[in-house]
mmCIF file of C-alpha atoms in Angstrom:
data_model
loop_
_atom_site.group_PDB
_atom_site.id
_atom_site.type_symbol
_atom_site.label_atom_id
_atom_site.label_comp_id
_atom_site.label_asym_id
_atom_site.label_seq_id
_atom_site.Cartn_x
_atom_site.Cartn_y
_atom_site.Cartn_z
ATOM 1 C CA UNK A 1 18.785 -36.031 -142.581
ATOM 2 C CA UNK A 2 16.250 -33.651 -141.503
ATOM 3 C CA UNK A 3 13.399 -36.392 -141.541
ATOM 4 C CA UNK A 4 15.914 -38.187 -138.937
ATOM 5 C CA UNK A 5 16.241 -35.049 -136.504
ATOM 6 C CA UNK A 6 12.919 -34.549 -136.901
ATOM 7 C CA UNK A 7 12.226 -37.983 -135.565
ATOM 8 C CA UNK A 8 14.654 -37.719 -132.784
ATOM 9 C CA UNK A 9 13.164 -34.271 -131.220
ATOM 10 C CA UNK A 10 9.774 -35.862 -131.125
ATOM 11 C CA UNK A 11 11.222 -39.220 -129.373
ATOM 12 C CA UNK A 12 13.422 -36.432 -126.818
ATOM 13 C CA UNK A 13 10.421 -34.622 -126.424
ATOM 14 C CA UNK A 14 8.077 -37.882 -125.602
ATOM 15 C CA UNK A 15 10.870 -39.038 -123.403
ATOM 16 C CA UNK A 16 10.739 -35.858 -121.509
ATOM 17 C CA UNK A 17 7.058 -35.113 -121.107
ATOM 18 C CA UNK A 18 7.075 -38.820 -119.648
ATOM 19 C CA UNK A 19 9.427 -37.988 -116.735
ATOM 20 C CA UNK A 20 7.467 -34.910 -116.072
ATOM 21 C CA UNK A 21 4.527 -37.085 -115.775
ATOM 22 C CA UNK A 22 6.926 -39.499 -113.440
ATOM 23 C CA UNK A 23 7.142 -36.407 -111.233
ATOM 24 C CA UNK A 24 4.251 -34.961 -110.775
ATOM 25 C CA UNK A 25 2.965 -38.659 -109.404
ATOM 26 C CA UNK A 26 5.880 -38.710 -107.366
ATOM 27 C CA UNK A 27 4.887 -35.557 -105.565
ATOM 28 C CA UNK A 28 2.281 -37.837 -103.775
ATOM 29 C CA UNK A 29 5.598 -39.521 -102.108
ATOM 30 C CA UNK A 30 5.191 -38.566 -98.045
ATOM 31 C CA UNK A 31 8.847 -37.805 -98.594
ATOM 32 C CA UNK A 32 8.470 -35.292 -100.718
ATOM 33 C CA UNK A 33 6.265 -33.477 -99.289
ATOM 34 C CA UNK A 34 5.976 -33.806 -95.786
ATOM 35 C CA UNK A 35 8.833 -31.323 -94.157
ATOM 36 C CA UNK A 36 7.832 -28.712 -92.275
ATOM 37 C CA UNK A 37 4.038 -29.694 -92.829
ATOM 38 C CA UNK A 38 1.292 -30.210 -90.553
ATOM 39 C CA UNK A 39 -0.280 -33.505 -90.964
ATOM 40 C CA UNK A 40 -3.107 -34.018 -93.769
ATOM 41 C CA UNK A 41 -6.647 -35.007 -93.097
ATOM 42 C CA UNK A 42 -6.287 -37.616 -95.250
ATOM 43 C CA UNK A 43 -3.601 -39.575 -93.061
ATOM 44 C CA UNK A 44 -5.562 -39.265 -89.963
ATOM 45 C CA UNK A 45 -6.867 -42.711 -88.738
ATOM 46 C CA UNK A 46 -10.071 -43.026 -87.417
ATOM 47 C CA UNK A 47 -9.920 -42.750 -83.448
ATOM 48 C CA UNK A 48 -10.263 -46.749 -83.302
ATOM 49 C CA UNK A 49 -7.582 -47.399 -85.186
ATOM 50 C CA UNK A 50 -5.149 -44.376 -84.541
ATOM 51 C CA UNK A 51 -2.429 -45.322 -82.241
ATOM 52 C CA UNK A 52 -3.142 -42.667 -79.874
ATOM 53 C CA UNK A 53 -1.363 -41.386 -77.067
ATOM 54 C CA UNK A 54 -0.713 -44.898 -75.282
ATOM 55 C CA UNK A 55 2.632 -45.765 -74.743
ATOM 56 C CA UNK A 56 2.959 -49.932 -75.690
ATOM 57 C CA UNK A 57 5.509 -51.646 -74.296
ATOM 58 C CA UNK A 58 8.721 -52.793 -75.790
ATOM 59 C CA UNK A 59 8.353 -56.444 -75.802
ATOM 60 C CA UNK A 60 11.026 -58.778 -74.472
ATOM 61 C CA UNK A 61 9.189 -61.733 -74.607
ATOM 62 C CA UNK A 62 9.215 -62.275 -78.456
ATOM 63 C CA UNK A 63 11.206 -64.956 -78.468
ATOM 64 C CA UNK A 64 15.170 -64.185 -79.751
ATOM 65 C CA UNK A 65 16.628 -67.877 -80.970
ATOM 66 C CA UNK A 66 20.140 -68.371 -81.817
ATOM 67 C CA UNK A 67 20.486 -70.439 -84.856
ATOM 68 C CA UNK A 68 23.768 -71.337 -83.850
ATOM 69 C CA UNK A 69 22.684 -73.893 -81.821
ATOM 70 C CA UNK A 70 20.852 -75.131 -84.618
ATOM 71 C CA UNK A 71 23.944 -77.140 -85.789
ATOM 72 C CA UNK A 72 24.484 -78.859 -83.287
ATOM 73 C CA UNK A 73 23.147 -81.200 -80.080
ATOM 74 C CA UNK A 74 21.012 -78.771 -79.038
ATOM 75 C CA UNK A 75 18.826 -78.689 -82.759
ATOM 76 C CA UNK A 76 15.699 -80.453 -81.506
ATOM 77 C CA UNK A 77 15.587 -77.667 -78.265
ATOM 78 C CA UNK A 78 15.623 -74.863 -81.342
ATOM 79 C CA UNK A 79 12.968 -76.337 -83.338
ATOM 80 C CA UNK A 80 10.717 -76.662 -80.462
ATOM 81 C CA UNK A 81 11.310 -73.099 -79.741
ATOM 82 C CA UNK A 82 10.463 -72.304 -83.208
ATOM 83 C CA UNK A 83 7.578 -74.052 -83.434
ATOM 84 C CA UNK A 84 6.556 -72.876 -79.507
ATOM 85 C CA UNK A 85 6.928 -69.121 -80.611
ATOM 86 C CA UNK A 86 4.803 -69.759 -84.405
ATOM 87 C CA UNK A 87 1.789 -71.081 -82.288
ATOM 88 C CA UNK A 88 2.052 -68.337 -79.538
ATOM 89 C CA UNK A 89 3.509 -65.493 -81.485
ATOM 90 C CA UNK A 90 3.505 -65.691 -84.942
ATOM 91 C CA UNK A 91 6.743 -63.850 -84.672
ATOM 92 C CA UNK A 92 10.295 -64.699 -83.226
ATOM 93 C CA UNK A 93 14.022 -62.882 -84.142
ATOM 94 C CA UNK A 94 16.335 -64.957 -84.963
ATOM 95 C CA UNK A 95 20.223 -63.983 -84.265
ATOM 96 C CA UNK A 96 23.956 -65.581 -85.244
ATOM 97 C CA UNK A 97 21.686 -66.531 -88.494
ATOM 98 C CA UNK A 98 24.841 -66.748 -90.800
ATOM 99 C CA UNK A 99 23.889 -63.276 -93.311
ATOM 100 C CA UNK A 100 27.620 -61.210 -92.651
ATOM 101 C CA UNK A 101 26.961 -58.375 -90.285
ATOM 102 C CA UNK A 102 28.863 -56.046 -93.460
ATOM 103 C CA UNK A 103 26.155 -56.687 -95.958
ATOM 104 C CA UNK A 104 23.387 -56.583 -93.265
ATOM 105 C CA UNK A 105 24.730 -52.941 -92.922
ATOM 106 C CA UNK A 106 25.408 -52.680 -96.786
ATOM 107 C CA UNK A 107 22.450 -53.434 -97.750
ATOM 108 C CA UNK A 108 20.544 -50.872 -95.154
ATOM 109 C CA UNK A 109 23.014 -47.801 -96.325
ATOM 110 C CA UNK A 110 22.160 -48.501 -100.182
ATOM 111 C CA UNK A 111 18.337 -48.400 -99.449
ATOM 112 C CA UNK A 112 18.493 -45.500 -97.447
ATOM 113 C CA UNK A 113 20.406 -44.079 -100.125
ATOM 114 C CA UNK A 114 17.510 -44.977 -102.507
ATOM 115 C CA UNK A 115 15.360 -42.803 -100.650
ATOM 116 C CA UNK A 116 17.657 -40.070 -100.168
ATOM 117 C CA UNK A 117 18.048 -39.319 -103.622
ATOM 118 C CA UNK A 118 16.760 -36.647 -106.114
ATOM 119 C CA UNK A 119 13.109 -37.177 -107.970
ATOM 120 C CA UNK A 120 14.662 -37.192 -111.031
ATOM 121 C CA UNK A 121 17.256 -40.286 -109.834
ATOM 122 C CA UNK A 122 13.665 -42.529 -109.258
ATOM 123 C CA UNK A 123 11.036 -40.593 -111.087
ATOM 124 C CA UNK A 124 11.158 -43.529 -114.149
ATOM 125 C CA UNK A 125 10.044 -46.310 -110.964
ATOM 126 C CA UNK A 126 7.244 -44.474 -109.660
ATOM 127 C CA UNK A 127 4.028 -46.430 -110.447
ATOM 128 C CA UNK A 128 0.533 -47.085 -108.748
ATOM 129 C CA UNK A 129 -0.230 -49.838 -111.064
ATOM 130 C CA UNK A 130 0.374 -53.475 -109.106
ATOM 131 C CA UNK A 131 1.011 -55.263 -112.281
ATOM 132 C CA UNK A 132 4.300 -53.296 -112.994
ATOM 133 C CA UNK A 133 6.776 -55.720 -110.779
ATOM 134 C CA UNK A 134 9.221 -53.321 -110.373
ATOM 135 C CA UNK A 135 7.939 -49.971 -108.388
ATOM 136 C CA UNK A 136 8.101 -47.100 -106.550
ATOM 137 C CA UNK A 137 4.474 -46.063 -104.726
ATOM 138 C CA UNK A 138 3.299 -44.482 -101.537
ATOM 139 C CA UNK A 139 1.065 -45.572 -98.900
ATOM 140 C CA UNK A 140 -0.816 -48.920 -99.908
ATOM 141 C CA UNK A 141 -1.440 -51.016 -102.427
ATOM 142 C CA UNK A 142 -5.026 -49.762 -102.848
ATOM 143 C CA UNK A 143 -3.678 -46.033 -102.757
ATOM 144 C CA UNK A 144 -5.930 -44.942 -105.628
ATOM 145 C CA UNK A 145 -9.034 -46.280 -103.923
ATOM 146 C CA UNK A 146 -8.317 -45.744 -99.797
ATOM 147 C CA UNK A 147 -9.958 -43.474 -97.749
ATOM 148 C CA UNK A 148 -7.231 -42.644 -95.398
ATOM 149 C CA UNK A 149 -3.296 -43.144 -96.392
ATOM 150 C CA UNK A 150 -0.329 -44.675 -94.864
ATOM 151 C CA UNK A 151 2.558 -43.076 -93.699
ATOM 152 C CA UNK A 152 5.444 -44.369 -95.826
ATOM 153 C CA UNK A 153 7.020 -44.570 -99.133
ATOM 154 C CA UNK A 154 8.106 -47.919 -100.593
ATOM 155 C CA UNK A 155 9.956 -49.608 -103.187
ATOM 156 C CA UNK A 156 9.092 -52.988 -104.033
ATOM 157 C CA UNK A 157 10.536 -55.943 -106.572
ATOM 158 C CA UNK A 158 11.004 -59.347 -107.478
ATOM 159 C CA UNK A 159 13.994 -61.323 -106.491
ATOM 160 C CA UNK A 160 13.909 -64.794 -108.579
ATOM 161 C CA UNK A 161 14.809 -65.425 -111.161
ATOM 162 C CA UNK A 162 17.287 -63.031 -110.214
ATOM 163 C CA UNK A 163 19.194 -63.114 -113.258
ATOM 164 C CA UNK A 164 15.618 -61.594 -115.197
ATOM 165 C CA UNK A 165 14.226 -59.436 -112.118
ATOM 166 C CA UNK A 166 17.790 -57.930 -111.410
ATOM 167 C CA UNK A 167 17.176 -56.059 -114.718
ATOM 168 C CA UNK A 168 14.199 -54.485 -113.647
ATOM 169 C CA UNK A 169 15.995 -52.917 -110.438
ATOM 170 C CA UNK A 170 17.065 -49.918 -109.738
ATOM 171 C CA UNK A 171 20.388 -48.733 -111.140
ATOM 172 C CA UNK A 172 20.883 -45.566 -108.924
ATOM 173 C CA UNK A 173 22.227 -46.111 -106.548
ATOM 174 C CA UNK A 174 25.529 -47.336 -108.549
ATOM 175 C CA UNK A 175 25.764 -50.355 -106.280
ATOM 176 C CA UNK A 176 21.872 -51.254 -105.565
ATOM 177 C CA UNK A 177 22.055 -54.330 -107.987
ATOM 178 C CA UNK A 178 25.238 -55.830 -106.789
ATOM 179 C CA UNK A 179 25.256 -55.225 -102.892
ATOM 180 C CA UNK A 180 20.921 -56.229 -102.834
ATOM 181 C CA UNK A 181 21.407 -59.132 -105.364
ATOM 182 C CA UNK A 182 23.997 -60.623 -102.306
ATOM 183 C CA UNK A 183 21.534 -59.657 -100.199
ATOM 184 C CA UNK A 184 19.315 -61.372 -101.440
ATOM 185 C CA UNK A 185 20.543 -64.984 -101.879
ATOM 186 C CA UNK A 186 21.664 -65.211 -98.609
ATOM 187 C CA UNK A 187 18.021 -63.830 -97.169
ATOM 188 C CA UNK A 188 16.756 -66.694 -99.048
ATOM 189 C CA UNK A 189 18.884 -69.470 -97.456
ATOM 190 C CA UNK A 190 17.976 -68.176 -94.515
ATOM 191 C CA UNK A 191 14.654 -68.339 -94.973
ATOM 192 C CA UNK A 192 14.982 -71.838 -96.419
ATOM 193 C CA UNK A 193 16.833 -72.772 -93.327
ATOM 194 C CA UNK A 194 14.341 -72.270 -91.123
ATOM 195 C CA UNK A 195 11.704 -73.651 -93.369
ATOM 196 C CA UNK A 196 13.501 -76.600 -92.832
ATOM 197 C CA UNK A 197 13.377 -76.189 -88.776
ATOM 198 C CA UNK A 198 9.728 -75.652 -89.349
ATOM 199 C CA UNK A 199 9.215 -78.890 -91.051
ATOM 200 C CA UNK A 200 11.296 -80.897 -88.848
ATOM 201 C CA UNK A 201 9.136 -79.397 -85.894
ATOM 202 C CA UNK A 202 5.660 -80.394 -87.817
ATOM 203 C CA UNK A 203 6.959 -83.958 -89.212
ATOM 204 C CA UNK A 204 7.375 -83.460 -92.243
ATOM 205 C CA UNK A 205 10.257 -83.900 -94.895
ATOM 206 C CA UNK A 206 13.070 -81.428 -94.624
ATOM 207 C CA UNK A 207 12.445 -79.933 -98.265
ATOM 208 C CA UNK A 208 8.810 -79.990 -97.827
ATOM 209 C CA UNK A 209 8.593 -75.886 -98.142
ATOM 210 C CA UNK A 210 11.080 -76.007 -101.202
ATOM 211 C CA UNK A 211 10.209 -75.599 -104.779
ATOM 212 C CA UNK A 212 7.252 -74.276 -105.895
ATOM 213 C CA UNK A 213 5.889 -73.047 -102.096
ATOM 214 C CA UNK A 214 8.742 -71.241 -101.563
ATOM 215 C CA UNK A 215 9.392 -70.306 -105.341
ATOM 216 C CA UNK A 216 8.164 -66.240 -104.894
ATOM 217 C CA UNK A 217 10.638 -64.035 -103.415
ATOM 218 C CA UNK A 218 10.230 -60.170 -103.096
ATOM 219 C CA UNK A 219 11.713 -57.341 -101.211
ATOM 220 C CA UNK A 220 9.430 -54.852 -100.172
ATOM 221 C CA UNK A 221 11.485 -51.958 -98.747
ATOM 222 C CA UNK A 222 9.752 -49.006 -96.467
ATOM 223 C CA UNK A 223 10.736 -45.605 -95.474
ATOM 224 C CA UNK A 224 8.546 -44.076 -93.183
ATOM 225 C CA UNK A 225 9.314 -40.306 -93.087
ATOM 226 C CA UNK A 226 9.709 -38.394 -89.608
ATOM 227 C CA UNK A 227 5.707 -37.754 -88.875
ATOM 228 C CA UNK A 228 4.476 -34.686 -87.219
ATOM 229 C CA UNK A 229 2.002 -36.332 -85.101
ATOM 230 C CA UNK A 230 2.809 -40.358 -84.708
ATOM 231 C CA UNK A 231 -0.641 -40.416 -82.797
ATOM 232 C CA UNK A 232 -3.052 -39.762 -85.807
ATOM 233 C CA UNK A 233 -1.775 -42.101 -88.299
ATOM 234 C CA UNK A 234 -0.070 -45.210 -89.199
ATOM 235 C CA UNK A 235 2.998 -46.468 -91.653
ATOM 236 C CA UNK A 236 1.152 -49.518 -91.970
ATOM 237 C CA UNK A 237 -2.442 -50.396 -91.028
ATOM 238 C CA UNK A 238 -2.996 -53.598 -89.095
ATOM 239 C CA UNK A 239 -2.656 -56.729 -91.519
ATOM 240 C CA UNK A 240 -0.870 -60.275 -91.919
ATOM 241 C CA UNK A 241 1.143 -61.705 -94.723
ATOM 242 C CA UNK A 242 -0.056 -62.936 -97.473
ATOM 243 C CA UNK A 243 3.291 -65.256 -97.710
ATOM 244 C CA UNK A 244 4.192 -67.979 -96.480
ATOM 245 C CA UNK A 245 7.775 -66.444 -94.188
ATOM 246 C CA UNK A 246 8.687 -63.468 -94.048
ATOM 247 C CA UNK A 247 12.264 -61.992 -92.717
ATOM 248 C CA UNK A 248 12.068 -58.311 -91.828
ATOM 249 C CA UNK A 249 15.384 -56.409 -91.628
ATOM 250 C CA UNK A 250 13.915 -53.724 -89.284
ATOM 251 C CA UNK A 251 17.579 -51.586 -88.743
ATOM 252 C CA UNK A 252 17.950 -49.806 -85.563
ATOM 253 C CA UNK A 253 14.609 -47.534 -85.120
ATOM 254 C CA UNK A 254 11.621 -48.967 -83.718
ATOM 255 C CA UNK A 255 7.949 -49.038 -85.247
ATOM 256 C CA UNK A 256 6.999 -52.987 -85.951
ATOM 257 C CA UNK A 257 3.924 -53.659 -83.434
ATOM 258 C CA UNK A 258 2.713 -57.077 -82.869
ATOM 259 C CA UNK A 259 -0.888 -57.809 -81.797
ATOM 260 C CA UNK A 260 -0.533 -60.127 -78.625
ATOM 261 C CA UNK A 261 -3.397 -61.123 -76.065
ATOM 262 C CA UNK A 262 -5.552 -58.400 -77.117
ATOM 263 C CA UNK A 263 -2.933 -55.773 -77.189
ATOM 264 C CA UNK A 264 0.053 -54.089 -78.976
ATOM 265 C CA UNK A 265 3.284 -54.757 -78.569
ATOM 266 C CA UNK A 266 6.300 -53.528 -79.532
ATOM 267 C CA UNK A 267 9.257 -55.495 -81.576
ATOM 268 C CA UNK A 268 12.276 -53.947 -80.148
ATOM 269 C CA UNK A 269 15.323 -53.790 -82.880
ATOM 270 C CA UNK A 270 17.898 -55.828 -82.254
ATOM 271 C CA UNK A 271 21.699 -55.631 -83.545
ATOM 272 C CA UNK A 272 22.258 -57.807 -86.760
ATOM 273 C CA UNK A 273 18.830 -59.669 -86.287
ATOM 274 C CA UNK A 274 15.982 -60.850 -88.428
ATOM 275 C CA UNK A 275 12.257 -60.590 -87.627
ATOM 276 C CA UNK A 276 10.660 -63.656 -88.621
ATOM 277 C CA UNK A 277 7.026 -63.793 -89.319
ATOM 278 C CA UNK A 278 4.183 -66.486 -90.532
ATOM 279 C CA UNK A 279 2.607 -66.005 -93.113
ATOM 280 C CA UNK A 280 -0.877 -67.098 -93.902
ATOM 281 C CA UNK A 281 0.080 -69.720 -96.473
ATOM 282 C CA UNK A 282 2.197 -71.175 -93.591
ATOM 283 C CA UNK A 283 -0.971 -71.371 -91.038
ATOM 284 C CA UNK A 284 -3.179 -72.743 -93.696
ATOM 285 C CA UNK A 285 -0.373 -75.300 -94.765
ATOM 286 C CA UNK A 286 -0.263 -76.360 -90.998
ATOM 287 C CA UNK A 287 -3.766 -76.354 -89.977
ATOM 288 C CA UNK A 288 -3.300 -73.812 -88.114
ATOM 289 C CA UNK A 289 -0.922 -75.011 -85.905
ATOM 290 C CA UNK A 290 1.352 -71.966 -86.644
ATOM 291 C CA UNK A 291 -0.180 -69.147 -87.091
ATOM 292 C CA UNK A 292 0.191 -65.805 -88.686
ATOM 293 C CA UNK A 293 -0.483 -62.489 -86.675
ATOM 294 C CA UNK A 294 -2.111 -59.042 -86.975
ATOM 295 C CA UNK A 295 0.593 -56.668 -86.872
ATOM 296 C CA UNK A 296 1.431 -52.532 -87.899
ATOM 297 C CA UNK A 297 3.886 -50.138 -88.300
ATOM 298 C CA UNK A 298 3.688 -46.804 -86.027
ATOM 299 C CA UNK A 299 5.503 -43.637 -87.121
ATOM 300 C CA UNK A 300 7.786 -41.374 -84.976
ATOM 301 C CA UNK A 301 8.616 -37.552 -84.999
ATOM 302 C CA UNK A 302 11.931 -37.686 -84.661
ATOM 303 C CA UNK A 303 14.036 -39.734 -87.100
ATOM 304 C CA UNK A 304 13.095 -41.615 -90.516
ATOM 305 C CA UNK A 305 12.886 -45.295 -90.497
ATOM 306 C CA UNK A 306 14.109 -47.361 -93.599
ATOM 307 C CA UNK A 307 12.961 -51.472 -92.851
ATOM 308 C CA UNK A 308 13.176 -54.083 -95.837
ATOM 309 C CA UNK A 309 10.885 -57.076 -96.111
ATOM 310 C CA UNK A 310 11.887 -60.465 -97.911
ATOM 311 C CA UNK A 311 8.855 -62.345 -98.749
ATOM 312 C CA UNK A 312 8.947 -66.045 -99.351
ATOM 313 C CA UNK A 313 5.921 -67.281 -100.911
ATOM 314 C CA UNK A 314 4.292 -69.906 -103.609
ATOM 315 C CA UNK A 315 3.973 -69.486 -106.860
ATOM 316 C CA UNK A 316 0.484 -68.486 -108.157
ATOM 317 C CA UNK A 317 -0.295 -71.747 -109.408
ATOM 318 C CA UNK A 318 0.774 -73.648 -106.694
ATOM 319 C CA UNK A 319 -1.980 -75.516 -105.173
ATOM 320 C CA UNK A 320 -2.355 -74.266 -101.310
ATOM 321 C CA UNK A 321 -3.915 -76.728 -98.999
ATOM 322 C CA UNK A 322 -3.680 -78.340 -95.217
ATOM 323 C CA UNK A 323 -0.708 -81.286 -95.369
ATOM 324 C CA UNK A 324 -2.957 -84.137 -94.233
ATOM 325 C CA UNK A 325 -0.737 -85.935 -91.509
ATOM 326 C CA UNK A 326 -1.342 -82.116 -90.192
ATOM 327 C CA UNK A 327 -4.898 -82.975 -89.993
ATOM 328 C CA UNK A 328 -6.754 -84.626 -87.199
ATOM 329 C CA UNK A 329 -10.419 -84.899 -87.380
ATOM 330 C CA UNK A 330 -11.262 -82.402 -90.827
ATOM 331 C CA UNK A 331 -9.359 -79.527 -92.092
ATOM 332 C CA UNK A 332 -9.321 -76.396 -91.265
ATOM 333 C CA UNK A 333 -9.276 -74.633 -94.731
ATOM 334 C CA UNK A 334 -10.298 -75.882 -98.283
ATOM 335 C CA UNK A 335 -7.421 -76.221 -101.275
ATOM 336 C CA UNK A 336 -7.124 -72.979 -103.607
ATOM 337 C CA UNK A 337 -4.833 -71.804 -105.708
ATOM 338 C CA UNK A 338 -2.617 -69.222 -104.509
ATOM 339 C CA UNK A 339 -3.181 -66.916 -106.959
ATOM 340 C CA UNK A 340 -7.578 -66.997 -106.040
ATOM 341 C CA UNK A 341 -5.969 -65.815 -102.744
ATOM 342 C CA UNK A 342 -4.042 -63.134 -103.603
ATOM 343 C CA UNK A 343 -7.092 -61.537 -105.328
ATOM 344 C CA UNK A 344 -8.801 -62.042 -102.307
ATOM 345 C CA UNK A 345 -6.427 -60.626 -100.231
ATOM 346 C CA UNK A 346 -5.604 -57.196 -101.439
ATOM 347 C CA UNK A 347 -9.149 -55.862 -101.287
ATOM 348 C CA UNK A 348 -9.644 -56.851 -97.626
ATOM 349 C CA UNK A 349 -5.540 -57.067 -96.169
ATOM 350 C CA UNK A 350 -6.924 -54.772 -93.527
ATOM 351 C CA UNK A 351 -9.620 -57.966 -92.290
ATOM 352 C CA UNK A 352 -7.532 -61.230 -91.996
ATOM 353 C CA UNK A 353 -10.705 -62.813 -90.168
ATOM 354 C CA UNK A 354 -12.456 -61.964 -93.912
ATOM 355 C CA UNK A 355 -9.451 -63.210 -95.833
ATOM 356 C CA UNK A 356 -9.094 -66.181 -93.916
ATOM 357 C CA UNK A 357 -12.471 -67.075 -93.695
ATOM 358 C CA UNK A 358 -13.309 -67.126 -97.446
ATOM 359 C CA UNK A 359 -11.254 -69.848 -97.597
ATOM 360 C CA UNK A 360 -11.865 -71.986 -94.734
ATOM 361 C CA UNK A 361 -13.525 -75.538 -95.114
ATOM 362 C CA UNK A 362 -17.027 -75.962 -95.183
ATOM 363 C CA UNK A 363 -16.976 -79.452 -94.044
#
C-alpha cells in the first residue's frame, strides 16, 4: 500500500513539474506577454523588410468569384476566371461557396476562444519541436534558430485521417473537436471543388488533384496580438505555400498583403468569404501556368486578429512533377518527391526564388 502511494506521488509530481515546464515555454507566446509592453528588439524587422509607415491600398481588384454560378450555364465563364486570376494573382476570394455562414462564424468564436484561455487550459500543446503534429508555438517555424520573430501565436494540426488526428486536438474548448471537425470536411470539399474548376480550366481530368495530391490537410490557425508599433514588425514574413491550395478564413480584421506588380496590396475581408491561394505544388504541377505568390501578414494596434488556414497538399511520398500535356517545349521544374521539398522549404520559406529554383529543370 505504501509502495503504491509512493509510486503515485512521484508520477503527480512528474506530471506537475512537466506542466511547469509547459509554462515557462509558453511565456514566449506574444500573447502572454505583450500588454502594456513596448515592442522588443527582437521583433523589429530590418528597415527593408519592415512595413513602415506606407499606407497600401485595400485591393479591389483581387478577383471575388461566385461559385454559384459554377452550377450552372455560366461554369466555363467561372473557370476562366479562376484560371485568369491563378496566372495574374495567385489569389482570388471566392463567395456563395456552400460552407453555412453558422459554422463559418462557429468555427471563428471557438478559435478565438482557444486563444483566450488560461496557460494552464493549453500549456500541455505548447511545443517548438515540428515533428509533434499537434502544437501550440509562437512566431515561426524556425523560432529556435531566427534572428528576428514574428508577431503571432499559432496553433497548428492535422485534419485527415480525421478520425486519428481528431484525438490529438485540443479538448478545451469543450466544443473545439466537434464544431472544427465540421469545419473541416466541408473546407475540404471546398477545396476539392475548386480543384476540380482548376483542372477543367488546364484540361485535365476532373479528379486529377484527388487522392494522394490532395491527401494532406492541416489547419494552421493565427492570432496576431494587438502590436504596439505595426510599422517595425510583421505577423508573418513574406513567403508562399508550400501546398498545393490553400483556403484562408481571414474573419473580419484586415492584415493578409499580397505582393502584386512590385508592390503590396491589401486583401480586404470580406463577409462569409474564403481566400484562395496557389500553392507551389500547384505552379510546379502546371508549369507554371498558375502561379503561387509572395505574400505577409501586417499587425495592427488596435484589435487582435484570429485567421485560420486549411492547407491542401500531397502526401510526402507523392511524386511532384509538371503534367506533360502542361508542357510545351521542356519543363519547367524536375520530378521530386514532396517530402525532398518540404526539407527544402522550411530553411529558406522566406526566399521562394531559392526554393523554387532548387528544383527547377536543368534541361
Amino acid at each position: 500500500m505504501i509502495s503504491l502511494i509512493f509510486n503515485q506521488i512521484i508520477k503527480l509530481s512528474a506530471t506537475t513539474s512537466i506542466i511547469k515546464s509547459h509554462i515557462q515555454e509558453m511565456e514566449k507566446l506574444v500573447s502572454s506577454w505583450c500588454k502594456n509592453k513596448p515592442l522588443p528588439e527582437s521583433y523589429i524587422f530590418p528597415p527593408e523588410t519592415r512595413p513602415g509607415n506606407l499606407v497600401v491600398p485595400t485591393c479591389n481588384t483581387i478577383p471575388v468569384i461566385d461559385l454559384n454560378k459554377a452550377e450552372g450555364q455560366n461554369r466555363t465563364h467561372i473557370v476562366q476566371q479562376i484560371l485568369k486570376a491563378g496566372q495574374e494573382y495567385g489569389f482570388f476570394q471566392v463567395v456563395n461557396h456552400g460552407v453555412p455562414e453558422n459554422l463559418m462564424n462557429e468555427s471563428m468564436d471557438v478559435f478565438k476562444e482557444f486563444f483566450e484561455m488560461p496557460w494552464e487550459d493549453k500549456a500541455m500543446l505548447y511545443s517548438e519541436d515540428p515533428k509533434n503534429s499537434c502544437r501550440l508555438s509562437t512566431s515561426s517555424v524556425n523560432y529556435a534558430r531566427e534572428k528576428i520573430h514574428h508577431w503571432r501565436d499559432n496553433l497548428r494540426h492535422p485534419c485527415h485521417p480525421l478520425q486519428d488526428c481528431i484525438k490529438q486536438w485540443p479538448q478545451k474548448p469543450v466544443r473545439y473537436r466537434e464544431v472544427v471537425a465540421t469545419y473541416t470536411i466541408e473546407a475540404k470539399k471546398l477545396g476539392l471543388r475548386i480543384l476540380e474548376l482548376v483542372s477543367e480550366g488546364l484540361g485535365l481530368e476532373s479528379r486529377y488533384f484527388g487522392d494522394k495530391l490532395s491527401e494532406s490537410e492541416i489547419l494552421s490557425i493565427n492570432h496576431y496580438p494587438p502590436c504596439p508599433d505595426p510599422s517595425l514588425t510583421l505577423g508573418v514574413a513574406k513567403h508562399c505555400d508550400p501546398n498545393l491550395l490553400t483556403l484562408l478564413h481571414q474573419g473580419d480584421v484586415s492584415g493578409l498583403q499580397v505582393f502584386n506588380n512590385g508592390e503590396w496590396i491589401g486583401v480586404e475581408p470580406l463577409h462569409n468569404a474564403f481566400v484562395v491561394n496557389i500553392g507551389n505544388q500547384l505552379q510546379i504541377i502546371s508549369n507554371n501556368k498558375l502561379k503561387s505568390v509572395e505574400h505577409r501578414v501586417v499587425t495592427n494596434s488596435r484589435v487582435a486578429r484570429t485567421s485560420a488556414g486549411f492547407f491542401i497538399g500531397p502526401s510526402e511520398d507523392s511524386i511532384i512533377e509538371p503534367e506533360k500535356s502542361l508542357v510545351d517545349d521542356a519543363p519547367f521544374y524536375r520530378a521530386f518527391e514532396f517530402k525532398d521539398f518540404l526539407l527544402h522549404y522550411f530553411p529558406n520559406l522566406e526566399d521562394n526564388e531559392v526554393v523554387m529554383g532548387h528544383f527547377k529543370s536543368q534541361a
